[in-house]
XYZ file of C-alpha atoms in Angstrom:
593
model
C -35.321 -12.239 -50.326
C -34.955 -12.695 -46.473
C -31.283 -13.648 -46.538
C -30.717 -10.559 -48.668
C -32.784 -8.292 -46.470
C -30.798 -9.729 -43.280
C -27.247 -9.422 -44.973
C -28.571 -5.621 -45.419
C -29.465 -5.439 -41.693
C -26.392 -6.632 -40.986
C -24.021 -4.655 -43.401
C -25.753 -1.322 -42.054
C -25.144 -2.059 -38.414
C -21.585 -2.276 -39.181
C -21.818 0.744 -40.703
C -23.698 2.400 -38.121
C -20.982 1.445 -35.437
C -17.998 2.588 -37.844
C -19.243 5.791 -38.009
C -19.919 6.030 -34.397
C -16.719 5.068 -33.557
C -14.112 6.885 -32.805
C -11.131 4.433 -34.709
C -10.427 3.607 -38.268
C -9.981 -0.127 -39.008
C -6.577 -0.342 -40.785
C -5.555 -3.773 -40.790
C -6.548 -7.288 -39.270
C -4.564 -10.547 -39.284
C -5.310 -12.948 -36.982
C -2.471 -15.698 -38.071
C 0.189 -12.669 -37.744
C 2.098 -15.235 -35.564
C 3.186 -12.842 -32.876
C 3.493 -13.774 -29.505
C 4.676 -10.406 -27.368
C 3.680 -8.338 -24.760
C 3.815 -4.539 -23.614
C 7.168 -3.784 -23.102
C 8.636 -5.922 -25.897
C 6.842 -3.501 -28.346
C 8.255 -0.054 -29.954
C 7.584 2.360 -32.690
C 10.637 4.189 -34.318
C 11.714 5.966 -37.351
C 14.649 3.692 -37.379
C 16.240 4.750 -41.162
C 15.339 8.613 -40.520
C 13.308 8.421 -43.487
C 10.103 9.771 -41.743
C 8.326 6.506 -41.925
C 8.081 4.877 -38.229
C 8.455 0.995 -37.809
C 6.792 -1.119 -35.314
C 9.755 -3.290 -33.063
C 8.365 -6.243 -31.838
C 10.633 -8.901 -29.423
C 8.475 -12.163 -30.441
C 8.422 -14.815 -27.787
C 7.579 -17.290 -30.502
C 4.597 -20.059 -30.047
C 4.824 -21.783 -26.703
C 8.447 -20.084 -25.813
C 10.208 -21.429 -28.580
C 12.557 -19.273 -31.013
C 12.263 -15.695 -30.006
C 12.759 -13.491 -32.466
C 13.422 -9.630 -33.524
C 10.859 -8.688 -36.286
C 10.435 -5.380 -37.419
C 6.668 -4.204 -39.464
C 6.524 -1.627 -41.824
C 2.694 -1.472 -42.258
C 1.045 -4.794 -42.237
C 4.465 -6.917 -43.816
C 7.111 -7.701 -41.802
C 10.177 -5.584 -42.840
C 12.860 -7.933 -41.411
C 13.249 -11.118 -39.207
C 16.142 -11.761 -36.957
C 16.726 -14.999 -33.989
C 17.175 -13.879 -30.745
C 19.557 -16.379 -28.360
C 17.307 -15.949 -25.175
C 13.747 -14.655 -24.662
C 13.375 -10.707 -25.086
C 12.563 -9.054 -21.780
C 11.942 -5.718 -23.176
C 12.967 -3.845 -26.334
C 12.719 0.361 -26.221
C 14.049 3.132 -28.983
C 16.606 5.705 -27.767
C 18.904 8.437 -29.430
C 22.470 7.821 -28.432
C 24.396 10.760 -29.917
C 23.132 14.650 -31.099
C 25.364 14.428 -34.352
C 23.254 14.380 -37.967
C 21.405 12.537 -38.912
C 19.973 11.592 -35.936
C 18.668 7.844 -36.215
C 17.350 6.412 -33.128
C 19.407 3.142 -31.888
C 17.155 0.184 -31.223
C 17.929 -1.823 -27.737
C 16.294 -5.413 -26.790
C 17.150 -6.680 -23.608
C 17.384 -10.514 -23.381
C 19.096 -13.233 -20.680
C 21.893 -11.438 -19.386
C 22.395 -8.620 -22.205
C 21.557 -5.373 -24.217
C 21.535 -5.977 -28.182
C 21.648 -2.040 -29.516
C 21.111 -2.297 -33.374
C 21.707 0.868 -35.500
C 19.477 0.977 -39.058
C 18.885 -2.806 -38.144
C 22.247 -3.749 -37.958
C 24.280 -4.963 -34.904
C 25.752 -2.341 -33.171
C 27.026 -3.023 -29.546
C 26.359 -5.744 -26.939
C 26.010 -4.792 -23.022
C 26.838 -7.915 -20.788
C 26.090 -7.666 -16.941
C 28.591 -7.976 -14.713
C 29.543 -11.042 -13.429
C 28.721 -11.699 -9.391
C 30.645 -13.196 -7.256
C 30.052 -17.023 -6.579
C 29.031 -19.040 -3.876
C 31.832 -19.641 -1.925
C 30.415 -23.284 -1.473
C 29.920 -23.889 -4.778
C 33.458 -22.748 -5.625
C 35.043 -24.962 -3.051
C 33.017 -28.081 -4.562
C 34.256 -27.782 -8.507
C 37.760 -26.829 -7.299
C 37.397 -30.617 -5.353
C 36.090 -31.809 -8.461
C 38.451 -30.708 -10.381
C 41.487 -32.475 -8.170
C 39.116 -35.531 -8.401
C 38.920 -35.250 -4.504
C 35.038 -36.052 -4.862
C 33.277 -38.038 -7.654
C 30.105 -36.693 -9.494
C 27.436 -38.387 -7.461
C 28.523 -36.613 -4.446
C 28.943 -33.234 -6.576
C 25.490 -33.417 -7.286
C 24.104 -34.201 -3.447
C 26.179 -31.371 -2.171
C 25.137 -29.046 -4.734
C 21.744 -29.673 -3.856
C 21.895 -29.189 -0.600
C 23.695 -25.924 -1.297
C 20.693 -24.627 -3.669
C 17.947 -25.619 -1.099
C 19.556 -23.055 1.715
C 22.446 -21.211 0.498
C 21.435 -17.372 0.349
C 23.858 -16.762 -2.465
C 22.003 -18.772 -5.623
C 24.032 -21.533 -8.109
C 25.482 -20.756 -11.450
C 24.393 -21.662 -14.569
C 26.838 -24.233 -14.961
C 25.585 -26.013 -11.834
C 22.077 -25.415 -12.373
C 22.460 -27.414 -15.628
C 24.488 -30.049 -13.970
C 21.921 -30.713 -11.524
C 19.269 -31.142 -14.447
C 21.386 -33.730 -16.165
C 20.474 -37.548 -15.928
C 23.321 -39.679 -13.625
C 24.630 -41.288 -16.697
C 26.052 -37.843 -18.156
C 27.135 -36.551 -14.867
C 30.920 -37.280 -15.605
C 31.040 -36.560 -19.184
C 29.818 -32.851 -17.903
C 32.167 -32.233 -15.068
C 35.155 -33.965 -17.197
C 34.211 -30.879 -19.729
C 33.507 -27.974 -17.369
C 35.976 -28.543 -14.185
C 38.915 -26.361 -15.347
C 36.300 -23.156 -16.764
C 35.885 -20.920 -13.601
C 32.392 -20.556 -11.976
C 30.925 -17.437 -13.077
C 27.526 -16.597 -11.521
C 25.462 -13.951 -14.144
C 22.231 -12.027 -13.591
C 19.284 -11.756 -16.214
C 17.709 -8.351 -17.393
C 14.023 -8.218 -16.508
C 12.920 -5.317 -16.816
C 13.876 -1.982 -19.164
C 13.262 2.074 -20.197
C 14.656 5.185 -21.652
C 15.755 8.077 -19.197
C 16.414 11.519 -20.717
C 20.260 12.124 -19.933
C 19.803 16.127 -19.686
C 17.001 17.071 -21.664
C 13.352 16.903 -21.424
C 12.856 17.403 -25.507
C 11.293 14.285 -27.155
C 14.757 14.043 -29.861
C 16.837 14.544 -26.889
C 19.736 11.930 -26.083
C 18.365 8.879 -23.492
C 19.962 6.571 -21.016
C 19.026 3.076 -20.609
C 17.475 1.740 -17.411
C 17.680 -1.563 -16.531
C 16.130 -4.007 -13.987
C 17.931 -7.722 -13.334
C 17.232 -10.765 -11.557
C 19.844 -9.820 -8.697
C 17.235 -6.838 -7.096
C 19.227 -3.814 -8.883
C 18.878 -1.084 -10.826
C 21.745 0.019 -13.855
C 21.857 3.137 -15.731
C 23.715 3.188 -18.420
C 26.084 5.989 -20.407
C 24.434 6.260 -23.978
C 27.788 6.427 -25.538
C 29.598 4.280 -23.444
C 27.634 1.921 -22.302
C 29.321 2.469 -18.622
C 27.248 2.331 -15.718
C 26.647 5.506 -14.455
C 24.089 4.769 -11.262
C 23.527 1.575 -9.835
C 20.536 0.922 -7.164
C 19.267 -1.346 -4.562
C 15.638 -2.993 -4.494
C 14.106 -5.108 -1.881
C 12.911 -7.606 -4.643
C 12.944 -8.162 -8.050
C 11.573 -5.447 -10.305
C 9.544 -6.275 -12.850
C 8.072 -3.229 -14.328
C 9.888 0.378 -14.734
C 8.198 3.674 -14.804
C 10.674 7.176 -15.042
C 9.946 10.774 -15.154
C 12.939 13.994 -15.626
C 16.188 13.836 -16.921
C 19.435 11.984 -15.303
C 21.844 15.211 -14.852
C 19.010 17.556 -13.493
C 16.666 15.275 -11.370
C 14.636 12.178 -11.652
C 12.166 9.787 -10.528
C 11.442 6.371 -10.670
C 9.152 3.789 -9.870
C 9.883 -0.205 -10.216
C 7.307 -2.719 -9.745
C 8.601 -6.085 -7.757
C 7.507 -9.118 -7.599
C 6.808 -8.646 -3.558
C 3.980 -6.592 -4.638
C 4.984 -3.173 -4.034
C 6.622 -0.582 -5.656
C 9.473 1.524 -4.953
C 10.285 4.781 -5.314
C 13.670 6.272 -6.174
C 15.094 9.846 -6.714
C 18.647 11.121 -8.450
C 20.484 10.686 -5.464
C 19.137 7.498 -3.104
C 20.531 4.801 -3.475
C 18.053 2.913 -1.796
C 13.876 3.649 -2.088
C 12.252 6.484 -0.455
C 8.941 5.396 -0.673
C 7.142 2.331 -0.965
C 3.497 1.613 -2.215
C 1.824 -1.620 -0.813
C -0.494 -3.010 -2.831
C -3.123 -5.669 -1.555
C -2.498 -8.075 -4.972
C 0.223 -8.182 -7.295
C 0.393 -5.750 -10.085
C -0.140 -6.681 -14.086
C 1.060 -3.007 -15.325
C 1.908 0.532 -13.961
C 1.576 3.539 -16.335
C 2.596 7.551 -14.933
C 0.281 9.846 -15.928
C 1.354 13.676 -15.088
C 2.056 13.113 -11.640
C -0.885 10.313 -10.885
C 0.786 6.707 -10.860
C -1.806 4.586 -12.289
C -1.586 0.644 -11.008
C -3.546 -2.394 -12.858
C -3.575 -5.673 -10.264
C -4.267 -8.889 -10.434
C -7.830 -8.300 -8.558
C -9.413 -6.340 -12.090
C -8.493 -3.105 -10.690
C -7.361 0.104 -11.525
C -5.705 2.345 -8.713
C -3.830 5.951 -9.093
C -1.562 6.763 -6.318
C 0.668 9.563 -5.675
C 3.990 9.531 -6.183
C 4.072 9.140 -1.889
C 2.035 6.303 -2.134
C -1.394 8.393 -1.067
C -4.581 6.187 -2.831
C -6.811 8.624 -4.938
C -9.168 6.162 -6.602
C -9.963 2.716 -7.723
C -11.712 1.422 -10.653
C -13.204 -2.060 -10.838
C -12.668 -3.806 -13.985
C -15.005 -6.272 -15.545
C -12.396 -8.788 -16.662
C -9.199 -9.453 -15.792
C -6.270 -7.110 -16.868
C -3.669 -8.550 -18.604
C -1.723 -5.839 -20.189
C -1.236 -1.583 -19.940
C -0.055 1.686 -21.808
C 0.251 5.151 -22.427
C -2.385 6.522 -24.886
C -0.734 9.884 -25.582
C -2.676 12.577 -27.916
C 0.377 15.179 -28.669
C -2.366 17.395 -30.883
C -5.004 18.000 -28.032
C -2.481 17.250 -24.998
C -4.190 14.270 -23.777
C -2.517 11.452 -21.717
C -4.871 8.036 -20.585
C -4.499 4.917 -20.097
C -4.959 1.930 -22.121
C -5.969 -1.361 -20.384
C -6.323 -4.720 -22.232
C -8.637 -7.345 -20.681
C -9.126 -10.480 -20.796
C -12.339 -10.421 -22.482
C -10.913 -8.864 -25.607
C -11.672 -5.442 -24.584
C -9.572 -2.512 -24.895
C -10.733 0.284 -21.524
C -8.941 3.674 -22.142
C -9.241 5.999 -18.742
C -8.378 9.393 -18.196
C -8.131 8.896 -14.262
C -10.797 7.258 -13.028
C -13.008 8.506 -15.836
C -13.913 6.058 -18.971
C -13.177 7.442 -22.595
C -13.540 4.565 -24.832
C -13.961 1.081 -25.038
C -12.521 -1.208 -28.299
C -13.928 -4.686 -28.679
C -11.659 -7.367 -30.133
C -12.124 -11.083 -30.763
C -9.408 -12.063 -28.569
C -8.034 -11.319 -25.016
C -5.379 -8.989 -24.974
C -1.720 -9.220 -24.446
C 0.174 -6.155 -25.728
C -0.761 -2.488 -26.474
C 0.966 -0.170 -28.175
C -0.065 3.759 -29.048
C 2.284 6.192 -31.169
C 3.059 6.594 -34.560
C 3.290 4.283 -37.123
C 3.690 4.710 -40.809
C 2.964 8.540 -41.431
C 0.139 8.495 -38.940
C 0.539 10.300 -35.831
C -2.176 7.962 -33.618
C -2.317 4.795 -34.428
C -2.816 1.664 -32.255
C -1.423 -1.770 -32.064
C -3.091 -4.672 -30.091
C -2.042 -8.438 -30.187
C -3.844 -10.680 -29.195
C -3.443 -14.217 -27.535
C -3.855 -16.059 -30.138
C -0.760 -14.277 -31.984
C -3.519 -12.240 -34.092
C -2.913 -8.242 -35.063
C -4.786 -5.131 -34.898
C -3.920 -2.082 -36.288
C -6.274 1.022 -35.710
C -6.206 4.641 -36.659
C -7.647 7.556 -34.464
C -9.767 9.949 -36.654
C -8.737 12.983 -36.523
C -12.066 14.624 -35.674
C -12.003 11.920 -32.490
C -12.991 13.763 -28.934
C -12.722 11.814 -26.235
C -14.881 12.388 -23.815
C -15.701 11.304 -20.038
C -18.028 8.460 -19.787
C -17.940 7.637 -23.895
C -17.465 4.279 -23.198
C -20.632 3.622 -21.497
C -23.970 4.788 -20.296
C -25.121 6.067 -16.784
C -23.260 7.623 -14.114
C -20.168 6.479 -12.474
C -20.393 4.270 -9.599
C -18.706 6.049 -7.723
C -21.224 8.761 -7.592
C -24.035 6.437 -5.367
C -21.255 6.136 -2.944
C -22.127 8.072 0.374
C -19.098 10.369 1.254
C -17.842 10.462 5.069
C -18.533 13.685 5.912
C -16.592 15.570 9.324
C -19.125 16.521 12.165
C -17.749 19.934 11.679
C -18.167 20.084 7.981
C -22.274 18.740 8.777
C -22.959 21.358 11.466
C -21.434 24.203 9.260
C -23.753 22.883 6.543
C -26.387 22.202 8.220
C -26.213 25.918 10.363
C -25.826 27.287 6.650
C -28.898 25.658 5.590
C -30.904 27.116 8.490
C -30.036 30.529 7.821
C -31.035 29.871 3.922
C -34.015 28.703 5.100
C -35.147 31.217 8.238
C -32.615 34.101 7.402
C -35.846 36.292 7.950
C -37.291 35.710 11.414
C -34.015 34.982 12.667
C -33.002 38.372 11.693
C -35.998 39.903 13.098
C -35.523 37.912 16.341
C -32.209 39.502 16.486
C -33.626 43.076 16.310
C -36.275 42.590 19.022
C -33.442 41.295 20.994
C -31.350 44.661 19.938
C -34.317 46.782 21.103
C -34.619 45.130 24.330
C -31.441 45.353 25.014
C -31.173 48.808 24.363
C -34.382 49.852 26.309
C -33.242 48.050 29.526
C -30.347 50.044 29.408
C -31.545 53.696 29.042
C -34.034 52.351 32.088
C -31.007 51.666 34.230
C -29.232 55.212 33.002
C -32.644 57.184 34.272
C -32.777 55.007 37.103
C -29.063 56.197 37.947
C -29.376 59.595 37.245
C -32.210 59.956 39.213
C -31.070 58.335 42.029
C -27.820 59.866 41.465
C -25.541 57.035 41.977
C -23.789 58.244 39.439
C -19.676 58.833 40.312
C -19.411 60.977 37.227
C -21.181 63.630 35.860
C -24.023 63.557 33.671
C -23.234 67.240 32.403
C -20.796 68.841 29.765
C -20.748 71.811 31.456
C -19.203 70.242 34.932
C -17.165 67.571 33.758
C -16.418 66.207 36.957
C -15.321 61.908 38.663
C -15.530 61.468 41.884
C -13.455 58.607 43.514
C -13.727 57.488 47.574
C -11.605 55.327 49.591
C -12.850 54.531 53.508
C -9.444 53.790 55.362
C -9.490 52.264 59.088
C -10.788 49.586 61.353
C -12.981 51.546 63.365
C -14.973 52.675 65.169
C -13.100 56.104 63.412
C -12.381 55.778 59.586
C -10.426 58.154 57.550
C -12.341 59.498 54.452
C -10.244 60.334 51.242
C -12.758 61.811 47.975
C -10.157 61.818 45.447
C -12.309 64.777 43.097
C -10.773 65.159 39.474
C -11.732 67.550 36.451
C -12.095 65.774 33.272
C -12.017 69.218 31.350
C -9.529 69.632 28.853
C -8.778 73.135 29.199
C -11.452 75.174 31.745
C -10.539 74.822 35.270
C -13.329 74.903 37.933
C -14.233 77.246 40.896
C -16.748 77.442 43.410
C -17.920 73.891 44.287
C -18.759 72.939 47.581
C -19.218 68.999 49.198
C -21.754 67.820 51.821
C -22.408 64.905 53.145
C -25.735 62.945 53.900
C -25.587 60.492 56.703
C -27.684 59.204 59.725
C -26.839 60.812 63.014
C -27.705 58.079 64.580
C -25.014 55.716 63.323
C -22.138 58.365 62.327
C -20.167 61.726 62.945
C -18.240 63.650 60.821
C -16.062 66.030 62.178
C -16.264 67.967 59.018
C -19.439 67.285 57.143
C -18.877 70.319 54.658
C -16.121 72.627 53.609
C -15.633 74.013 50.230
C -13.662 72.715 47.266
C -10.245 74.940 45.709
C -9.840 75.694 42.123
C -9.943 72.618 40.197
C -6.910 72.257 37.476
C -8.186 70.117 34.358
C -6.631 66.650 34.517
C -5.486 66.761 38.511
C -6.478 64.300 40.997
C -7.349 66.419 44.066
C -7.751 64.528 47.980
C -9.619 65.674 49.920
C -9.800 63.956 53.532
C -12.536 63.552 56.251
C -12.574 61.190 59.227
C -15.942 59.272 60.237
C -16.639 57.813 63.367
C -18.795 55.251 64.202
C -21.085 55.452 67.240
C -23.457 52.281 67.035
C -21.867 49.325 69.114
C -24.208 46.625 67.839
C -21.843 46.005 64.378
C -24.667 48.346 62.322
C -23.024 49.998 59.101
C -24.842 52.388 56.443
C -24.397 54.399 53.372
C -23.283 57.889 53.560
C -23.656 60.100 50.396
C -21.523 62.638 48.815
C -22.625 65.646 46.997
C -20.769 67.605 45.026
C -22.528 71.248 44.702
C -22.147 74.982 43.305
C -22.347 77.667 45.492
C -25.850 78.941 45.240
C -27.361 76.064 43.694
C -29.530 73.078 45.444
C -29.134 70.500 42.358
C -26.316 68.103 43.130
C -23.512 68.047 40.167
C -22.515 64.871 40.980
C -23.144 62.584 44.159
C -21.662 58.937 45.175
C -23.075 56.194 47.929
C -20.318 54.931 50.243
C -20.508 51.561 52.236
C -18.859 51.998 54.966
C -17.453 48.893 56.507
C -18.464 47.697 60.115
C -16.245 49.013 62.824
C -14.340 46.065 64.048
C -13.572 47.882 67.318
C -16.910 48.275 68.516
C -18.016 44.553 67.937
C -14.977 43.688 69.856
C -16.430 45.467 72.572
């Protein structure tokens, strides 16, 4: 009875996290016997029958015979040797005639096998490079039986330990060989020329001029040699050929070769490069502090796994947006790709068996396998549009379907917030005192407005008390009435002791001249005479500037000056119209004296 109640307990908690989850279980075989990663997987309608295929380049157990196998479903459809490891296998259409079958290619050693409905189709071979002169020199000696094959093999080890330029294959195998079949090899191999060939390490698909997904794709390639091929889809002619500053290892491209593109290469230095349509060389270059296990573009965020169980997105400048700490290593990366909801992430496998899918920096999901990781694949498969493949290290496979009703959403893979969000953010000082200043004015916004209208008020009563103050005293140089618009300007001209007095008198009036305005002048007696102290004004025109000239002379001798006021009055009237207070300077000629 408890056995059975515990297999219960157990059957409905497997239930209970089926239905919670967001991924049908299709198919499990751990002895599947395939040993792959990443880029050696690809799904394809290869026969154009509607039903895709899953391509897998199979490293074999421990290295040993690679193969080509292609799954339909859980069986293996078909099951072909390979001569060299695969370095990366990818599906592209090479032509727009009907019907339109996708080619297959599989890069391996120096080479591009392109099958067509799984048969052979065409074989790329790299170019040979040139040799090292040295090395050259040394089988042409050989070959004249100038130098025996004990001293071949000294001086071609000396060349391999400093020469720039490395060894061919024939001499690396030479040197490998014990010293009693040194001179059975050179007797076979002196008269073949030296040929030096490159190895393909890296590989993707490149639209050619269109950005449809049936549209016709170049191949990219990456080699041993630090370059970059792109090659014709019909032809198989290189049509661009780039420069790297080490050996790439992982390719990521965006656009279409005739219009423009961009590309990003991951070396083994630890950086990646990136290219446009026309450099030949990189434009920009992203550093990274540890060496990188997978890139993936996502829209225009380039998102970097390393070596340190990290996840980083960078622009495409090489700008750092964010970093995600992993809790295991990361040994392998892809695109998850949603076409029905429009959703791009990012699939990480790690090292503890678990599958991390991020949109950014945000977690979606999280799949738990038995076994670490080593290749991911997301796409369709069969008739279903989302399905995913994961092998694992032990050659095991998984096959999982999304269900349809699936939503991911952000932090579905675990509980709590982000850590990210408990770290402080390095505010400016500019940003704090403008938040801070806007806080204060949430907080006070009341008394500080009704400190600013008793200021206002203040402000305002001080000066109506210095207009009164000026009208009464009439200091005033312009009239305080409508009726007389009148300004009154003086200039005191002269050294002394006799000044000349100019009253420049102007009416402000628009249209109404003014008549019948007389000017006197208040001074002490004592200290001044004015040979003229009143006399009458003319007719005022509105808008003229009229002089009118006095002389003052100065009678103290002790360096005394005052003020002398102006009044400007109508005939018959004692009120002043206007008045003005002149300084008048100290007579220089009398405190001579």
């Amino acid at each position: 009875m408890a056995a059975a109640s515990s297999s219960d307990s157990d059957s409905g908690r497997a239930e209970s996290n089926e239905a919670s989850s967001k991924w049908l279980d299709a198919h499990y075989d751990p002895m599947a016997n395939i040993h792959t990663f990443s880029a050696c997987l690809a799904l394809a309608d290869l026969h154009g029958d509607g039903e895709y295929k899953l391509v897998v380049g199979d490293l074999g157990p421990g290295g040993q015979q690679p193969r080509l196998k292609v799954l339909k479903g859980p069986m293996v459809l078909s099951e072909s040797p390979l001569p060299a490891l695969p370095a990366a296998a990818a599906t592209f259409l090479m032509e727009q005639h009907e019907p339109r079958t996708p080619a297959l290619a599989l890069a391996s050693g120096p080479c591009v096998y392109v099958y067509k409905n799984l048969r052979p189709y065409f074989k790329f071979s790299l170019p040979h490079l040139p040799p090292n002169p040295l090395e050259q020199d040394l089988w042409n000696q050989a070959k004249e039986d100038r130098i025996d094959p004990l001293t071949l093999k000294e001086m071609l080890e000396g060349i391999r330990e400093k020469a720039e330029v490395p060894l061919s294959v024939q001499s690396l195998r030479f040197l490998q060989l014990e010293l009693r079949d040194l001179e059975a090899f050179v007797n076979q191999h002196k008269s073949r020329p030296i040929r030096r060939q490159t190895v393909i390490t890296t590989m993707t698909t490149l639209k050619k001029n269109l950005a449809d997904e049936d549209a016709v794709s170049c191949l990219v390639l990456g080699t041993e040699n630090k370059e970059l091929l792109v090659l014709d889809p019909g032809a198989f002619t290189v049509l661009a050929q780039m420069s790297l500053p080490s050996v790439p290892v992982f390719l990521e491209v965006s656009g279409q070769f005739d219009v423009e593109f961009r590309l990003a290469a991951a070396c083994r230095d630890g950086n990646i490069y990136m290219l446009r349509r026309d450099s030949k060389r990189p434009k920009y270059c992203i550093e990274l502090s540890a060496q990188p296990v997978g890139f993936v573009w996502v829209h225009k965020i380039l998102v970097v796994g390393s070596n340190q169980e990290s996840l980083h997105g960078f622009t495409h400048k090489g700008k750092k947006l964010w970093t995600v700490q992993m809790p295991a290593a990361i040994l392998t990366m892809n695109l998850l790709e949603q076409h029905s909801r429009g959703l791009q992430a990012v699939m990480a496998g790690l090292a503890n068996g678990e599958v991390r899918i991020y949109r950014d920096k945000a977690l979606l999901d999280v799949i738990r396998t038995p076994d670490a990781v080593t290749s991911l694949c997301f796409g369709r498969y069969g008739r279903e549009d989302n399905t995913l493949i994961v092998t694992t290290r032990g050659g095991g496979l998984i096959i999982k379907i999304l269900k349809r009703t699936a939503v991911f959403v952000e932090g579905g893979g675990e509980a709590g917030p982000p850590p990210a969000q408990a770290t402080k953010l390095n505010v400016p000082r500019k940003t704090r005192l403008y938040v801070d200043q806007t806080l204060r004015e949430r907080e006070a916004g009341t008394a500080m407005h009704r400190a600013f209208q008793a200021d206002l008020y203040l402000l305002r009563l001080r000066a109506a008390r210095a207009y009164v103050q000026a009208l009464e005293s009439s200091l005033s140089p312009v009239s305080a009435t409508d009726r007389e618009p009148l300004k009154l300007h003086a200039v005191v001209q002269g050294l002394g002791p006799t000044f000349k007095l100019t009253l420049h008198l102007q009416n402000t009036s628009t249209a109404r001249p003014i008549l019948g305005l007389q000017i006197c002048f208040l001074y002490n007696e004592a200290l001044y005479a004015l040979r003229q102290p009143f006399f009458k004004v003319p007719l005022l025109v509105p808008g003229l500037s009229y002089p009118l000239e006095t002389f003052v002379e100065s009678l103290s001798d002790k360096g005394i000056s005052d003020i002398i006021k102006v009044l400007v009055l109508r005939e018959g009237q004692s009120a002043p119209l206007l008045s003005a207070h002149i300084n008048m300077p100290v007579s220089e000629g009398l405190a001579a004296a």
